[in-house]
Amino acid sequence: MDLLRDLLDKQVVDRRQVKIGKVDGLVAELRHGKPPRIVAVELGSITLARRLGSRPGRWVAWLAARLGGERHAEPHRIAWKKVRNIGVDIEVDVDVRRAAIFDWQDWLRDHIIGRIPGA
């Protein structure tokens, strides 16, 4: 498996086939005398900003914490053991309703989109 080609930027769906987002990063565990092992996939703007460099990553993490609280200062991680299938989409055994991934969308819907006449 070519990790970058087969995982990075692919759509992630939960157990009910709800689109969660795209894989923005991979978390690997370095083991002495053994090859690295993938332990999680990361989603979200913080990880995406980190791909541009440490400064954009720190700025987006600060902004997310400032706007959404400390729980949003870290990227969303899904443990590798929750990955069920890698195909066109990456299927994970997660219920997105119990995660904080959609908090920003809910906030935007309630505070911005909901105030637009006719929306």
Coordinates of C-alpha atoms in Angstrom, one line a residue:
M1 CA 0.0 0.0 0.0
D2 CA 1.2 3.5 -0.9
L3 CA 0.0 5.4 2.1
L4 CA 0.1 8.8 0.5
R5 CA -1.6 7.7 -2.6
D6 CA -4.2 5.4 -1.0
L7 CA -5.1 7.5 2.1
L8 CA -4.2 11.2 2.0
D9 CA -7.0 13.5 0.8
K10 CA -9.5 10.6 0.5
Q11 CA -13.1 10.9 1.7
V12 CA -13.8 9.4 5.1
V13 CA -17.3 8.1 5.9
D14 CA -18.7 6.8 9.2
R15 CA -20.5 3.6 9.8
R16 CA -23.7 5.1 8.5
Q17 CA -22.0 6.4 5.3
V18 CA -22.1 10.0 6.5
K19 CA -19.2 12.0 5.0
I20 CA -16.9 13.1 7.8
G21 CA -14.2 14.9 5.9
K22 CA -10.9 14.0 4.1
V23 CA -7.8 12.5 5.5
D24 CA -5.4 15.4 6.0
G25 CA -2.7 13.6 7.9
L26 CA -1.3 10.3 9.2
V27 CA 0.0 9.6 12.7
A28 CA 2.8 7.1 12.9
E29 CA 4.4 5.4 15.8
L30 CA 8.2 5.1 15.6
R31 CA 9.5 1.8 17.0
H32 CA 13.1 1.0 17.7
G33 CA 14.5 -1.6 15.3
K34 CA 11.1 -1.9 13.5
P35 CA 9.3 -0.1 10.7
P36 CA 7.0 2.8 11.7
R37 CA 3.3 1.8 12.3
I38 CA 0.3 4.0 11.4
V39 CA -1.8 4.6 14.6
A40 CA -4.3 7.2 13.4
V41 CA -5.6 9.3 10.6
E42 CA -6.2 13.1 11.2
L43 CA -8.8 15.3 9.8
G44 CA -9.4 19.0 10.0
S45 CA -8.1 22.4 9.3
I46 CA -5.3 22.2 11.9
T47 CA -3.7 19.2 10.2
L48 CA -4.2 20.7 6.8
A49 CA -2.5 23.9 7.9
R50 CA 0.4 21.9 9.3
R51 CA 1.0 20.6 5.8
L52 CA 1.8 24.2 4.9
G53 CA 4.3 24.6 7.7
S54 CA 4.6 24.9 11.5
R55 CA 3.6 28.6 11.6
P56 CA 0.3 28.1 9.7
G57 CA -0.4 25.1 11.9
R58 CA 0.1 27.0 15.1
W59 CA -2.0 29.9 13.9
V60 CA -4.9 27.7 12.9
A61 CA -4.7 25.8 16.2
W62 CA -4.7 29.1 18.1
L63 CA -7.7 30.4 16.1
A64 CA -9.6 27.1 16.6
A65 CA -9.0 27.2 20.3
R66 CA -9.9 30.8 20.6
L67 CA -13.2 30.4 18.6
G68 CA -14.3 26.9 19.7
G69 CA -12.5 26.3 23.0
E70 CA -9.5 24.2 24.0
R71 CA -11.1 20.9 22.8
H72 CA -10.8 22.3 19.3
A73 CA -7.0 23.1 19.6
E74 CA -6.1 19.6 18.4
P75 CA -6.9 17.9 15.1
H76 CA -9.6 15.2 15.0
R77 CA -8.0 11.8 15.2
I78 CA -9.5 8.5 14.2
A79 CA -7.6 5.4 15.5
W80 CA -6.2 3.2 12.8
K81 CA -8.0 0.2 14.4
K82 CA -11.3 2.0 13.5
V83 CA -10.5 1.9 9.8
R84 CA -12.7 -0.8 8.3
N85 CA -12.3 -0.5 4.5
I86 CA -10.0 1.4 2.1
G87 CA -11.6 1.8 -1.3
V88 CA -13.0 4.8 -3.1
D89 CA -13.8 6.1 0.4
I90 CA -12.2 5.2 3.7
E91 CA -14.9 3.6 5.9
V92 CA -14.4 4.0 9.6
D93 CA -16.2 2.4 12.6
V94 CA -17.1 5.7 14.2
D95 CA -20.5 7.4 14.8
V96 CA -19.9 11.0 13.8
R97 CA -22.9 12.2 15.9
R98 CA -20.7 11.4 19.0
A99 CA -17.7 13.3 17.7
A100 CA -16.9 17.1 17.7
I101 CA -16.1 17.0 14.0
F102 CA -19.3 18.8 12.9
D103 CA -19.2 21.5 15.7
W104 CA -18.1 24.2 13.3
Q105 CA -20.8 23.3 10.7
D106 CA -23.4 23.3 13.4
W107 CA -22.2 26.7 14.7
L108 CA -22.2 28.2 11.2
R109 CA -25.7 26.8 10.5
D110 CA -27.1 28.2 13.7
H111 CA -25.3 31.6 13.8
I112 CA -24.7 32.6 10.2
I113 CA -26.7 30.6 7.6
G114 CA -29.8 30.6 9.7
R115 CA -29.9 34.4 9.8
I116 CA -29.8 34.7 6.0
P117 CA -33.3 35.5 4.7
G118 CA -34.6 32.6 2.7
A119 CA -31.9 30.2 3.7

